[in-house]
Amino acid sequence: MLTEKFHDVLNHEGVVSVVTWTPDEPHITNTWNSYLTVTDDERILIPAAGFTHAEKDLAQNDQVLFTVGAREVEGRDGYQGTGFRLTGTARFVDEGQEFDDVKGKYPFIRKVLEITPSSAKQLL
């Protein structure tokens, strides 16, 4: 599901927007492309120092929407830049080998946001 073009985007810096929501309201948290790790089974691991509002939302609703993009990666029809919108489920992890691996790279984190995509669409 996660194409070569998606992986190319992650090789360039850009803003990642993670959207969580409850019946009360949506919430957006941002991070950077360079912080994302894609596992062999296409889960996305994001170091979380904050993300406290997202954590509260995910306790009620595990659905997530997020976008990622980079101007340096050519999009469709020669467009300067491209991005992706992904949907899926998410949870926070605070133990285990993957947590230890991410914490080893980013010692400032308290948890890892693990996203399991169910769809990925190139936008540009």
Coordinates of C-alpha atoms in Angstrom, one line a residue:
M1 CA 0.0 0.0 0.0
L2 CA 2.8 2.4 0.8
T3 CA 4.4 3.1 -2.6
E4 CA 7.9 4.0 -3.6
K5 CA 6.7 7.6 -4.0
F6 CA 5.5 7.6 -0.4
H7 CA 8.9 6.4 0.8
D8 CA 10.6 9.1 -1.4
V9 CA 8.5 11.7 0.4
L10 CA 9.8 10.5 3.7
N11 CA 13.4 11.0 2.5
H12 CA 12.8 14.8 2.5
E13 CA 11.8 17.0 5.3
G14 CA 8.2 18.2 5.5
V15 CA 5.4 18.5 8.0
V16 CA 3.3 15.6 9.0
S17 CA -0.2 16.3 10.3
V18 CA -1.9 13.7 12.5
V19 CA -5.7 14.2 13.0
T20 CA -7.6 12.5 15.9
W21 CA -11.1 13.2 17.0
T22 CA -13.9 12.6 19.5
P23 CA -17.6 13.5 19.3
D24 CA -16.6 16.8 20.9
E25 CA -13.9 18.0 18.4
P26 CA -11.1 17.1 16.1
H27 CA -7.4 17.7 17.0
I28 CA -4.3 18.1 14.9
T29 CA -0.8 17.4 16.0
N30 CA 2.3 18.0 13.8
T31 CA 5.6 16.3 13.5
W32 CA 8.3 16.0 10.8
N33 CA 8.8 13.5 8.0
S34 CA 12.3 12.6 9.3
Y35 CA 10.8 11.3 12.5
L36 CA 8.7 8.6 10.8
T37 CA 9.8 5.0 10.7
V38 CA 8.0 2.5 8.5
T39 CA 8.1 -1.1 9.6
D40 CA 8.3 -4.1 7.2
D41 CA 4.5 -4.7 7.7
E42 CA 3.9 -1.0 6.8
R43 CA 3.0 0.3 10.3
I44 CA 4.2 3.8 10.9
L45 CA 6.0 4.6 14.1
I46 CA 6.2 8.2 15.3
P47 CA 8.1 9.4 18.4
A48 CA 5.8 11.2 20.8
A49 CA 7.1 13.6 23.4
G50 CA 3.8 15.4 23.6
F51 CA 0.7 14.1 21.7
T52 CA -1.2 14.1 25.0
H53 CA -4.5 15.4 23.4
A54 CA -4.2 12.8 20.6
E55 CA -3.6 10.1 23.3
K56 CA -6.9 11.1 25.0
D57 CA -8.7 11.1 21.7
L58 CA -7.4 7.7 20.7
A59 CA -8.6 6.2 24.1
Q60 CA -12.1 7.0 22.8
N61 CA -11.7 6.6 19.0
D62 CA -8.7 4.7 17.5
Q63 CA -9.2 6.2 14.0
V64 CA -6.6 8.5 12.6
L65 CA -6.1 10.6 9.5
F66 CA -2.7 12.0 8.6
T67 CA -0.9 13.7 5.8
V68 CA 2.7 13.8 4.7
G69 CA 4.3 15.7 1.9
A70 CA 7.5 17.1 0.4
R71 CA 8.1 19.7 -2.2
E72 CA 11.3 18.0 -3.5
V73 CA 9.4 14.9 -4.8
E74 CA 7.8 15.3 -8.1
G75 CA 4.1 14.7 -8.1
R76 CA 1.7 13.9 -11.0
D77 CA 2.1 15.5 -14.3
G78 CA 5.4 17.1 -13.3
Y79 CA 3.8 19.0 -10.3
Q80 CA 6.5 20.4 -8.0
G81 CA 5.9 18.4 -4.8
T82 CA 3.5 15.7 -3.7
G83 CA 1.8 14.5 -0.6
F84 CA -0.3 11.6 0.7
R85 CA -3.4 11.3 2.9
L86 CA -3.6 8.1 5.0
T87 CA -6.3 6.7 7.1
G88 CA -6.1 4.0 9.7
T89 CA -6.0 3.1 13.3
A90 CA -3.5 4.2 15.9
R91 CA -2.4 3.4 19.4
F92 CA 0.4 4.5 21.8
V93 CA 3.2 2.1 22.7
D94 CA 5.5 2.5 25.7
E95 CA 7.3 -0.9 25.9
G96 CA 8.8 -3.5 23.6
Q97 CA 11.6 -3.7 21.1
E98 CA 10.1 -1.1 18.6
F99 CA 9.6 1.4 21.5
D100 CA 13.2 0.8 22.6
D101 CA 14.5 1.3 19.0
V102 CA 12.6 4.6 18.6
K103 CA 13.6 5.8 22.1
G104 CA 17.2 5.0 21.2
K105 CA 17.0 7.4 18.3
Y106 CA 14.9 10.0 20.1
P107 CA 15.6 9.8 23.9
F108 CA 13.2 12.7 24.6
I109 CA 10.1 10.6 23.9
R110 CA 7.6 9.2 26.4
K111 CA 5.7 6.9 23.9
V112 CA 5.5 5.9 20.3
L113 CA 2.5 6.5 18.2
E114 CA 1.9 3.4 16.1
I115 CA -0.3 3.9 13.0
T116 CA -1.7 1.0 11.0
P117 CA -2.8 2.4 7.7
S118 CA -5.9 1.1 6.0
S119 CA -5.7 3.5 3.0
A120 CA -3.1 5.7 1.4
K121 CA -3.8 8.2 -1.4
Q122 CA -1.4 10.4 -3.3
L123 CA -2.9 13.9 -3.5
L124 CA -0.8 15.7 -6.0

